[in-house]
GROMACS .gro file of C-alpha atoms in nm:
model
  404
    1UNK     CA    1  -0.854  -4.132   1.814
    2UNK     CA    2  -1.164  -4.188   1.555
    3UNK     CA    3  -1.167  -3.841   1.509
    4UNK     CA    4  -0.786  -3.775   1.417
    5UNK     CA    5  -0.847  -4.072   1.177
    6UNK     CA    6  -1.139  -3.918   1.031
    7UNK     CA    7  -0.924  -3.613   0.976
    8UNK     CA    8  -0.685  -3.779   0.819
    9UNK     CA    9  -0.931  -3.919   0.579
   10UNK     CA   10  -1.096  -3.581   0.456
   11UNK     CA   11  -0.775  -3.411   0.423
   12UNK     CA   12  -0.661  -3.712   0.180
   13UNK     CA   13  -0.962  -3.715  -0.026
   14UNK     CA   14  -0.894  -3.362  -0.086
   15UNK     CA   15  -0.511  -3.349  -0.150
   16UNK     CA   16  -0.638  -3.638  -0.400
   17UNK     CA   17  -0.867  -3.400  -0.587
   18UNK     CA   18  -0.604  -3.165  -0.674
   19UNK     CA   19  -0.471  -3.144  -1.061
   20UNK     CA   20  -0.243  -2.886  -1.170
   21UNK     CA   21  -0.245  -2.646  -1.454
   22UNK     CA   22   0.006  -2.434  -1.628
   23UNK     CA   23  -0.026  -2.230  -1.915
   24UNK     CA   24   0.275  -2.057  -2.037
   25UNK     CA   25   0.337  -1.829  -2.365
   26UNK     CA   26   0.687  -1.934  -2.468
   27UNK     CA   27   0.770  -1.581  -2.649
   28UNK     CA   28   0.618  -1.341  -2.400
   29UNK     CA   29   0.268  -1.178  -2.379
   30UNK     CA   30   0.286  -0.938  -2.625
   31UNK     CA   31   0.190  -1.030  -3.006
   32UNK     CA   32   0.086  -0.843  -3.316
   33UNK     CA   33  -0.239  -0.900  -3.503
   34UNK     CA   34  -0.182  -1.178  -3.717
   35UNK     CA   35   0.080  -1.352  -3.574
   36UNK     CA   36   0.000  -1.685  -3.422
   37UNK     CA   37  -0.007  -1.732  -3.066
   38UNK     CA   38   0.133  -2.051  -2.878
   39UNK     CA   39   0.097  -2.197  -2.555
   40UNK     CA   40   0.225  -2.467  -2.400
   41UNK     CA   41  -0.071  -2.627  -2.108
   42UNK     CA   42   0.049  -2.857  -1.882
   43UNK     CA   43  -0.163  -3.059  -1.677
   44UNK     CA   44   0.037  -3.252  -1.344
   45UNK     CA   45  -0.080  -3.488  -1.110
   46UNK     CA   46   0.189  -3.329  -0.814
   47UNK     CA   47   0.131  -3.660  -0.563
   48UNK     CA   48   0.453  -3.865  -0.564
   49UNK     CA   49   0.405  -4.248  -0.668
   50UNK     CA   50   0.535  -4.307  -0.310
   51UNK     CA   51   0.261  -4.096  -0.119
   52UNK     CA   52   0.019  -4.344   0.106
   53UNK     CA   53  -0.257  -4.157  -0.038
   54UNK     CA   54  -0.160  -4.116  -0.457
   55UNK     CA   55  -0.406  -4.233  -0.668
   56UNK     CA   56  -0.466  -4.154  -1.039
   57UNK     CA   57  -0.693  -3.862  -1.133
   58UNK     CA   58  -0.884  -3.822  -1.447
   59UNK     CA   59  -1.026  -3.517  -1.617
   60UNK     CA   60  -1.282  -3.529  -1.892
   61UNK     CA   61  -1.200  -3.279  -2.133
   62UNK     CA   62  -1.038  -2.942  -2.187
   63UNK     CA   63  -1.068  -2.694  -2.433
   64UNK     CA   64  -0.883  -2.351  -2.517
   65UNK     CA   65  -0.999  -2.046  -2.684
   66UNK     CA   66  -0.899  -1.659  -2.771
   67UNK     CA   67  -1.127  -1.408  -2.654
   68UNK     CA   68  -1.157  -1.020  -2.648
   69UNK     CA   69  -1.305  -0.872  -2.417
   70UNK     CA   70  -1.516  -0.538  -2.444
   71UNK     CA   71  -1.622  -0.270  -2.152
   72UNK     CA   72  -1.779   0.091  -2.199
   73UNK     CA   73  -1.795   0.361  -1.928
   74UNK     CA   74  -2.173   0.378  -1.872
   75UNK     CA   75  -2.110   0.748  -1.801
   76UNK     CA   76  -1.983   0.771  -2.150
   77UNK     CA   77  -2.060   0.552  -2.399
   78UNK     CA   78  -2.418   0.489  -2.536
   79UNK     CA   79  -2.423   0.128  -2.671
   80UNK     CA   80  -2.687  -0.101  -2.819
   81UNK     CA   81  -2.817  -0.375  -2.635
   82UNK     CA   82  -2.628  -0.680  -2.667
   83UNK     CA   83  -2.795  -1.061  -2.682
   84UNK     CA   84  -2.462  -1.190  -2.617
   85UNK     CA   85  -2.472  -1.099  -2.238
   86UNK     CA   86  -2.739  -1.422  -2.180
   87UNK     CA   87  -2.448  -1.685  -2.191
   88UNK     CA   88  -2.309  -1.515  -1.843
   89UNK     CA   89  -2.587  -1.657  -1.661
   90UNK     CA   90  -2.547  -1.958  -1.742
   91UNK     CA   91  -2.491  -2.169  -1.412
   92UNK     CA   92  -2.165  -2.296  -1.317
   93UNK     CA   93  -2.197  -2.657  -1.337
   94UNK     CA   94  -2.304  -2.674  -1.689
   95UNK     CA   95  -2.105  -2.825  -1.963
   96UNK     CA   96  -2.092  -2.564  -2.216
   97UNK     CA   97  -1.716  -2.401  -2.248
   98UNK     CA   98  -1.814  -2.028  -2.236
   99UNK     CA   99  -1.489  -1.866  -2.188
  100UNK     CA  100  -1.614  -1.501  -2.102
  101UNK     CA  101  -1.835  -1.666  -1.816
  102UNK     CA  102  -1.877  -1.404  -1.550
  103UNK     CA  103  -1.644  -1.109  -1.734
  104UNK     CA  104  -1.772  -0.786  -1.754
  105UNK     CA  105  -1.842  -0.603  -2.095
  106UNK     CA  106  -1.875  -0.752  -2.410
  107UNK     CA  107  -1.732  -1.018  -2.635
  108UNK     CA  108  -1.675  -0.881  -2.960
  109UNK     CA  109  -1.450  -1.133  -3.104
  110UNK     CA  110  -1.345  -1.490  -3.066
  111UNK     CA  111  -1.162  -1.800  -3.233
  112UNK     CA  112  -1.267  -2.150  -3.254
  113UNK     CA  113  -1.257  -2.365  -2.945
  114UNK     CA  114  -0.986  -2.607  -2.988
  115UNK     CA  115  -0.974  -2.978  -2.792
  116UNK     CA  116  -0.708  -3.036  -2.628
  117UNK     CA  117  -0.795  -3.381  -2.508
  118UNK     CA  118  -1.076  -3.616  -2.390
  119UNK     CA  119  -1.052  -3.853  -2.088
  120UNK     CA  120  -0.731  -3.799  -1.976
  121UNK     CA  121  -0.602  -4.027  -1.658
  122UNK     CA  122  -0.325  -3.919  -1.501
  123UNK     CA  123  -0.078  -4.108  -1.250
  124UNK     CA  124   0.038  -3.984  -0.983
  125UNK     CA  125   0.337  -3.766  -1.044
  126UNK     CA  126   0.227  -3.778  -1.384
  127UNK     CA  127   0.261  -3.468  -1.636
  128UNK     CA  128   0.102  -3.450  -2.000
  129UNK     CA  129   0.159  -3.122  -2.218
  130UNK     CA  130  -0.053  -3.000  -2.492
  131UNK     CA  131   0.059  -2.689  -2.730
  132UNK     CA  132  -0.227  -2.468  -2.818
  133UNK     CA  133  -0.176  -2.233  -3.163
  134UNK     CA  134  -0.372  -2.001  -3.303
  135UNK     CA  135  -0.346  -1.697  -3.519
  136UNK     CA  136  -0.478  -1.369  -3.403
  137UNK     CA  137  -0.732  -1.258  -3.607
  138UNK     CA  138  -0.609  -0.942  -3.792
  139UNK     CA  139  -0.926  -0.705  -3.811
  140UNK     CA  140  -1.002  -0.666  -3.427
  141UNK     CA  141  -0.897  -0.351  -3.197
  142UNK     CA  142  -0.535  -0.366  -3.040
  143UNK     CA  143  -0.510  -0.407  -2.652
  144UNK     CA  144  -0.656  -0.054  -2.459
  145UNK     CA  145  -0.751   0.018  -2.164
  146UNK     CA  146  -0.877   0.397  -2.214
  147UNK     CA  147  -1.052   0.639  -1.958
  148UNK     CA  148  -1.407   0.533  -2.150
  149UNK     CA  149  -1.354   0.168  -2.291
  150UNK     CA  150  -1.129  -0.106  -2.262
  151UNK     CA  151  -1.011  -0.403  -2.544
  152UNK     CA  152  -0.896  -0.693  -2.348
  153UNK     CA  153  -0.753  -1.039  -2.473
  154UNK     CA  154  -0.746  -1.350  -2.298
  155UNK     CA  155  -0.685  -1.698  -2.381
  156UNK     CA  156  -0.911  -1.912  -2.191
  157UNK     CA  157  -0.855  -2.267  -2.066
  158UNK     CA  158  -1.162  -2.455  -1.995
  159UNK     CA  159  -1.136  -2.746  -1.800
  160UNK     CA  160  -1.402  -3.053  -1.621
  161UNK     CA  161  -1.396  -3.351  -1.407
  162UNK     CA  162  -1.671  -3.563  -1.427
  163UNK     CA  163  -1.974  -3.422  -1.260
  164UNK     CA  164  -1.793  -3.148  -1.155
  165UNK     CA  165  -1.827  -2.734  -1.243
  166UNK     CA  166  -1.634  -2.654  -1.504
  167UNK     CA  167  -1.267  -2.463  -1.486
  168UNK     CA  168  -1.184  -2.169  -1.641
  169UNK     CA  169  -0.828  -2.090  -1.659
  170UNK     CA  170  -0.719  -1.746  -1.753
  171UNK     CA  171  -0.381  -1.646  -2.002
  172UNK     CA  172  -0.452  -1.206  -2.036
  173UNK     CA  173  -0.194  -1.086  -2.337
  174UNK     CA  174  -0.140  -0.795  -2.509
  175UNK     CA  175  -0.222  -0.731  -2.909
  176UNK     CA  176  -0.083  -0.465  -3.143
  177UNK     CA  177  -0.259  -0.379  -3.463
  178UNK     CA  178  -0.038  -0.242  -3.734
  179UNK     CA  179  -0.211  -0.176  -4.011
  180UNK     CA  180  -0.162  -0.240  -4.375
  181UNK     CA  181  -0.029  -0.638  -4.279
  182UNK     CA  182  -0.356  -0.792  -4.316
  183UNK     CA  183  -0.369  -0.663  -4.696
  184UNK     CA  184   0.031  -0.760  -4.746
  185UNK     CA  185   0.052  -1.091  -4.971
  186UNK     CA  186   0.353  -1.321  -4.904
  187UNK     CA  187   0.601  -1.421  -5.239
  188UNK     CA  188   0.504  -1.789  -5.347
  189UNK     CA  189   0.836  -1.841  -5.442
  190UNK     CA  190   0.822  -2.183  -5.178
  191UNK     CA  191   0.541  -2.336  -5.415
  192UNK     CA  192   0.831  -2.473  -5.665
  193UNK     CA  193   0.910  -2.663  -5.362
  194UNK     CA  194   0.790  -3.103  -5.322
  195UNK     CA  195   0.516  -3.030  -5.063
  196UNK     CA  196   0.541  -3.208  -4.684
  197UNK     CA  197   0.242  -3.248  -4.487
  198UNK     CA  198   0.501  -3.320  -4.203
  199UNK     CA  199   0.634  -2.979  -4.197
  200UNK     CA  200   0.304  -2.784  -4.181
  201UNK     CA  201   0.400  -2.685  -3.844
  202UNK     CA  202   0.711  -2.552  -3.949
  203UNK     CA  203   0.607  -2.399  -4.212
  204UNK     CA  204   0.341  -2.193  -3.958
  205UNK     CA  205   0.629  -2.120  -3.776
  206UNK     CA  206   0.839  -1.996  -4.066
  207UNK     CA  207   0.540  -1.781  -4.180
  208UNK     CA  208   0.495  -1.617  -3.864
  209UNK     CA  209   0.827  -1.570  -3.857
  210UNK     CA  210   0.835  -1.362  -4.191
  211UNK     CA  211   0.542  -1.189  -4.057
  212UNK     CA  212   0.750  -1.049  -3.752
  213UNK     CA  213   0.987  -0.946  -3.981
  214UNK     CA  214   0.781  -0.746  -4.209
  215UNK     CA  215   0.612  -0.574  -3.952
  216UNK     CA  216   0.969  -0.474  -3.837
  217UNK     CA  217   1.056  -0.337  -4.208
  218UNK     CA  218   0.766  -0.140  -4.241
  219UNK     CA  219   0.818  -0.005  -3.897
  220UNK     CA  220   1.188   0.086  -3.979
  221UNK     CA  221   1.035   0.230  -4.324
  222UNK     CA  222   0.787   0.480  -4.144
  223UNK     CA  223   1.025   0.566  -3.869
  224UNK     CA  224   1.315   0.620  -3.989
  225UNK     CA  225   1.213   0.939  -4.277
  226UNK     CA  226   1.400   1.279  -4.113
  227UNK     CA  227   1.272   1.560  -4.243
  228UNK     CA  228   1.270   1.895  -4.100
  229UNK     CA  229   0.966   2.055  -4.019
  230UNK     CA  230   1.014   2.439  -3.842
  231UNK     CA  231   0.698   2.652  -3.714
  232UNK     CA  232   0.655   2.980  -3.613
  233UNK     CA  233   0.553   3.028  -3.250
  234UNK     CA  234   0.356   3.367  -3.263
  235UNK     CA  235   0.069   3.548  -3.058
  236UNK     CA  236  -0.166   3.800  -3.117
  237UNK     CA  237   0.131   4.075  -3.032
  238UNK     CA  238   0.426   3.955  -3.256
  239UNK     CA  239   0.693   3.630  -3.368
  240UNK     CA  240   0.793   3.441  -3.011
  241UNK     CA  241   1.045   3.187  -3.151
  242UNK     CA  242   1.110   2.885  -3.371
  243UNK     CA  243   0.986   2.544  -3.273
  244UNK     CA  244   1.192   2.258  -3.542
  245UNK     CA  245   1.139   1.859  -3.498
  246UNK     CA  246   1.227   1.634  -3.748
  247UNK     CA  247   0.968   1.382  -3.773
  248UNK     CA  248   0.614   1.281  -3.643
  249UNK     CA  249   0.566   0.956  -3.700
  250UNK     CA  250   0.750   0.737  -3.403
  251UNK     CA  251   0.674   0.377  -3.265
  252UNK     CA  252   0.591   0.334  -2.915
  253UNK     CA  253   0.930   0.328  -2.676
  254UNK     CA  254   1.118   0.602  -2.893
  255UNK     CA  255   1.144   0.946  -2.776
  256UNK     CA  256   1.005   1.262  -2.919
  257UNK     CA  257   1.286   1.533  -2.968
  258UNK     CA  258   1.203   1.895  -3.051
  259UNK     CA  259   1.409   2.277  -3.010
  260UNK     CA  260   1.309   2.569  -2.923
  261UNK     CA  261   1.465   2.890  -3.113
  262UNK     CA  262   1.382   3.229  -2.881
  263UNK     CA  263   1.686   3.454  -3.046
  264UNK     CA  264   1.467   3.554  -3.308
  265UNK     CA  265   1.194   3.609  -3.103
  266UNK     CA  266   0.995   3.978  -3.061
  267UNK     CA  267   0.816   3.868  -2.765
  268UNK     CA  268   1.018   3.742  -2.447
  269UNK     CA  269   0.854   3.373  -2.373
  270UNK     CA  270   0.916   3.338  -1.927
  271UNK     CA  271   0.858   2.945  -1.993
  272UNK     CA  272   0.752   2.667  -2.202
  273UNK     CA  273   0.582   2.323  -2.093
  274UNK     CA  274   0.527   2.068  -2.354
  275UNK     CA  275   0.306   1.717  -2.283
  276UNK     CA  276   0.313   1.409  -2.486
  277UNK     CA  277  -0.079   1.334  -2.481
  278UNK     CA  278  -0.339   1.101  -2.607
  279UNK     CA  279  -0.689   1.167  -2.688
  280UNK     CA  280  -0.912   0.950  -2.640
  281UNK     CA  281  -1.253   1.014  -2.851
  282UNK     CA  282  -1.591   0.875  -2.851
  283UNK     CA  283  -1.763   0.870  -3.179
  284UNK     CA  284  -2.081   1.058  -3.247
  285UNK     CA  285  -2.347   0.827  -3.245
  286UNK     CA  286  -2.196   0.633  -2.956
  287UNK     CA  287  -2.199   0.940  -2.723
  288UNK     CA  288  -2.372   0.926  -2.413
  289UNK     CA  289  -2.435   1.324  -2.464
  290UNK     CA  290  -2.370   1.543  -2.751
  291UNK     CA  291  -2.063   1.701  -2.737
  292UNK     CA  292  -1.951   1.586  -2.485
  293UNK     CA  293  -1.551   1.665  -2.415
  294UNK     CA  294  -1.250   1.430  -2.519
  295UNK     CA  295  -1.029   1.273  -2.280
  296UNK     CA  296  -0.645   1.306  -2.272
  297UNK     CA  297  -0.404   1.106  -2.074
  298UNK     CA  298  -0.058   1.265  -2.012
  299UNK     CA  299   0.217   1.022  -2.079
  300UNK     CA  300   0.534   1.239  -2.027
  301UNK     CA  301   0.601   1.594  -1.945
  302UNK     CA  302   0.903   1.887  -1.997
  303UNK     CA  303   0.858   2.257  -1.811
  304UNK     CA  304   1.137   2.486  -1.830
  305UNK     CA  305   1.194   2.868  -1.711
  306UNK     CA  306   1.342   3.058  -2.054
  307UNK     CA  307   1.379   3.428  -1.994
  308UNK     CA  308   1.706   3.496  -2.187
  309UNK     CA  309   1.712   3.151  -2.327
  310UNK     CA  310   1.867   3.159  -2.672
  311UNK     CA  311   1.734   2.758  -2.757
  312UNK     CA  312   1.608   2.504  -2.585
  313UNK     CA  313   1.536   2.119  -2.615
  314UNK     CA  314   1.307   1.890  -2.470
  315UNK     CA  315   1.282   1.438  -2.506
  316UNK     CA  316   1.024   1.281  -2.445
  317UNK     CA  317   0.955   0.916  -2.427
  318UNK     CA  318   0.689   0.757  -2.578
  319UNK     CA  319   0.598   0.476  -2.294
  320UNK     CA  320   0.639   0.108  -2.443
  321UNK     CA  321   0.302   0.035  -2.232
  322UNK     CA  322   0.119   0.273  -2.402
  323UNK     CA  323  -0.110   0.199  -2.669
  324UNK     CA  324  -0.092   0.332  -3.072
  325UNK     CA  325  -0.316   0.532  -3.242
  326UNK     CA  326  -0.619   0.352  -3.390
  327UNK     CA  327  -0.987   0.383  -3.419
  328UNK     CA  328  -1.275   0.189  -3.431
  329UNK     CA  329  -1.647   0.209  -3.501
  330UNK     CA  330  -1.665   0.292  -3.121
  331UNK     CA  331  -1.362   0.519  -2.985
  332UNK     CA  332  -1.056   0.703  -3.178
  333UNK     CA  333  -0.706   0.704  -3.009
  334UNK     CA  334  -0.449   1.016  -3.159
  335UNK     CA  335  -0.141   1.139  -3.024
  336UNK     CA  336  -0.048   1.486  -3.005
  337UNK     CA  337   0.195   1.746  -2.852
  338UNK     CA  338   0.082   1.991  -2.628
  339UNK     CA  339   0.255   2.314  -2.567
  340UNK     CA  340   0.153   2.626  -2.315
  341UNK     CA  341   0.361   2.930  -2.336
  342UNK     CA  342   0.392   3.220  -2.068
  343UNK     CA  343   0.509   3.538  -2.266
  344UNK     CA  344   0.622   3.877  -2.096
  345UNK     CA  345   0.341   4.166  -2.176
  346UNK     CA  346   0.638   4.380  -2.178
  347UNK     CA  347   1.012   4.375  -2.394
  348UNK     CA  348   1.261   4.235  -2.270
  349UNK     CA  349   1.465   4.474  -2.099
  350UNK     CA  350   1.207   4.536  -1.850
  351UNK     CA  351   1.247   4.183  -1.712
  352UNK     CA  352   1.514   4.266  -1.539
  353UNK     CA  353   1.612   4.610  -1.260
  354UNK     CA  354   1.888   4.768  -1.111
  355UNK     CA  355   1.986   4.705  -0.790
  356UNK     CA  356   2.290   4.980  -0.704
  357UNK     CA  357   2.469   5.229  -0.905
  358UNK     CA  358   2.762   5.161  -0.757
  359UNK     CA  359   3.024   5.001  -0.973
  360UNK     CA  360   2.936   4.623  -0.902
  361UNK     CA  361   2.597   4.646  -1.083
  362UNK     CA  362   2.353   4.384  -0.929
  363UNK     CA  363   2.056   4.251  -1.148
  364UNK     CA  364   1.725   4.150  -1.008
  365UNK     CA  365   1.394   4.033  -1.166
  366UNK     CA  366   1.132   4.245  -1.150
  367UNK     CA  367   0.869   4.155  -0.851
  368UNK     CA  368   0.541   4.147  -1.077
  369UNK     CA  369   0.499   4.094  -1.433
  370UNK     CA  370   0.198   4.121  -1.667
  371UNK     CA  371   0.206   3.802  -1.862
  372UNK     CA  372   0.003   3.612  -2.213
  373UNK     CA  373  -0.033   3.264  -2.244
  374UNK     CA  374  -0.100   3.077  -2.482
  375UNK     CA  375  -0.120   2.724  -2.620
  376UNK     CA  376  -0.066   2.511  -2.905
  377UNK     CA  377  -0.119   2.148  -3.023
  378UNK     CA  378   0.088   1.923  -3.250
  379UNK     CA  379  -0.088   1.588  -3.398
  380UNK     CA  380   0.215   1.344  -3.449
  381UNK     CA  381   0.147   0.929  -3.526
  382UNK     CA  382   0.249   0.665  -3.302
  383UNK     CA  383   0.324   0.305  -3.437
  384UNK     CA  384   0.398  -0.025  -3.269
  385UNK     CA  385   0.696  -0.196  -3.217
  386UNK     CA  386   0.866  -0.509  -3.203
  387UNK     CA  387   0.590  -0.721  -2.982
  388UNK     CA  388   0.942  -0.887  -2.796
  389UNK     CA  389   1.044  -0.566  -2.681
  390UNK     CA  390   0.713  -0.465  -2.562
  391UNK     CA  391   0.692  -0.785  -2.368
  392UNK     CA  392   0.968  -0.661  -2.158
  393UNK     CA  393   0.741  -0.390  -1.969
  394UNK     CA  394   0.423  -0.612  -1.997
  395UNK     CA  395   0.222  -0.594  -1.704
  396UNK     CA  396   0.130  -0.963  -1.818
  397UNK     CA  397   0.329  -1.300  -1.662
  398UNK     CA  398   0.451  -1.535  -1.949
  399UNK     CA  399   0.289  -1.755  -1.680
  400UNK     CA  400  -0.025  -1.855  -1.490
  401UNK     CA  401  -0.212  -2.121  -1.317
  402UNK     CA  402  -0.482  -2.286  -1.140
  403UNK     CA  403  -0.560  -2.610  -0.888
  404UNK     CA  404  -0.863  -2.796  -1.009
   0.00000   0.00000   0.00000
């Protein structure tokens, strides 16, 4: 019987210990550089008032910060040494907030640690919530994770009892850059206004708001111009058909449209394939080896057979997970279309034989073929879009969590 008791003892002392936290982003986990970024942390004492064993439970600080996060393929990327990498060893117990304790990489870019509270005592069944804000700082990379380096942001949660390790609490999101905000200056017409130091918040809010909505005008504005662009798909032995697409410049979740002309054609194309690609580029001096070859991801893919084919179309969408062009001092992202052709190395009436002279003619293709290829690249731009549709497909919860 002592021992049951003495059971019962440990397992209340440790159901006592337990505090919850919640972090949640109230639009979704996708922003754009600039915009400010809030979230709502909740801390909960989750014993009942009635339990036998509730008692009140006190936590000596917490803090909150924005952090991104930089890795390099050691196989690819020749970096610098970094001084920055001596705060990861610092031991776990310690009282300095480091939010990138124990991450891989680099942190190339943080905000100001903001209090959330000191000494807070909670009673049991108790819940206190504290809003975090912060705007995103608008010259750092967007979100990637590449084949050579990844950009990663996190808001971290830091969190200590007394005497205790400190907590770290997690919130990953996703940023988009869009370029050409940063340098945009707002209309004072507002300054007319009687100033309210009560409504600074709101006014945040409303700014941030008009942000969003500029980004979505100059989205519309570079997206929406239709004009027709037509090249001539040729090889060293003569004109193999039309290729027409009306734009190049999309935002990420459209589709890419293009048709194929082969009536005017000289040379009979056998089929097409065209790949919406990336390329992902180290710059020079960062190269682990000179010259060293680019790497392209493959985000959506058309093949089609076309002997005979007067036109042809293709769509393909541009993923809303996928990141925009951009570049940095380190790595370059473009977009591109890719196209491979098979042509016949004969005309076109060879393609196809006889099969009876009797009067119901029968037409076969030919059993072998002497054949060209040849390929072709298209650079086309690709823009973000509204961060609340991209949060739709985000890989990212609007919420996360921890027991301390």
């Amino acid at each position: 019987m002592p021992t049951v008791g003495f059971f019962w003892q440990v397992c209340s002392r440790i159901v006592q210990t337990m505090i919850e936290v919640l972090a949640k982003l109230g639009r979704g986990p996708v922003f754009l550089a600039g915009e400010v970024l809030e979230c709502v942390i909740t801390f909960t004492n989750p014993l009942s008032a009635s339990s036998t064993s509730a008692s009140s439970e006190m936590l000596a600080w917490a803090s909150a910060q924005i952090h991104c996060q930089f890795h390099a393929s050691e196989n690819r990327v020749a970096l610098p040494p970094s001084d920055g990498s001596k705060h990861d060893v610092q031991a776990e117990n310690e009282t300095v907030f480091v939010p990138n304790r124990g991450e891989r990489g680099q942190c190339i870019l943080s905000t100001p640690p903001k209090i959330l509270f000191c000494d807070l005592r909670l009673d049991p069944g108790e819940s206190k919530s504290y809003s975090y804000c912060e705007t995103l700082p608008v010259d750092g990379p967007p979100s990637f994770r590449g084949q050579s380096v990844k950009y990663v942001y996190k808001l971290t949660i830091g969190c200590q009892r007394v005497n205790s390790p400190i907590k770290l609490l997690r919130v990953p999101f996703r940023v988009l850059v869009l370029h050409g905000l940063k340098d945009y200056q707002f209309p004072q017409d507002e300054a007319v206004a009687p100033s309210n130091p009560f409504l600074e918040e709101e006014e945040g809010l409303k700014k941030d708001s008009r942000l969003a909505d500029l980004a979505t005008e100059l989205l519309m504005v570079a997206t929406s111009r239709r004009s027709l662009h037509l090249y001539n798909i040729s090889n060293t032995r003569g004109k193999v058909g039309t290729f027409c697409i009306f734009k190049t410049v999309y935002k990420i979740g459209e589709d890419v449209i293009g048709t194929f002309n082969f009536s005017e054609g000289d040379i009979p194309c056998l089929q097409f394939s065209v790949s919406l690609q990336t390329e992902e580029s180290i710059q020079e001096e960062f190269q682990r080896r000179r010259g060293q070859p680019v790497s392209f991801t493959v985000h959506a893919r058309h093949q089609e057979s076309c002997l005979h084919t007067a036109q042809s179309s293709f769509s393909l969408p541009i993923p809303l997970s996928s990141t925009p062009g951009f570049t940095t001092n380190i790595v370059s992202l473009k977009w591109r279309l890719h196209f491979e052709f098979v042509t016949s190395g004969e005309s076109a009436g060879t393609c196809l034989v006889r099969g009876s002279q009797s009067e119901a003619v029968t037409w076969t293709g030919v059993e072998q073929m002497d054949v060209d290829t040849f390929s072709w690249d298209l650079p086309i731009k690709v823009l973000p879009t509204n961060p609340i549709l991209a949060s739709y497909v985000s890989q990212f919860s609007n919420t996360n969590s921890i027991t301390i």
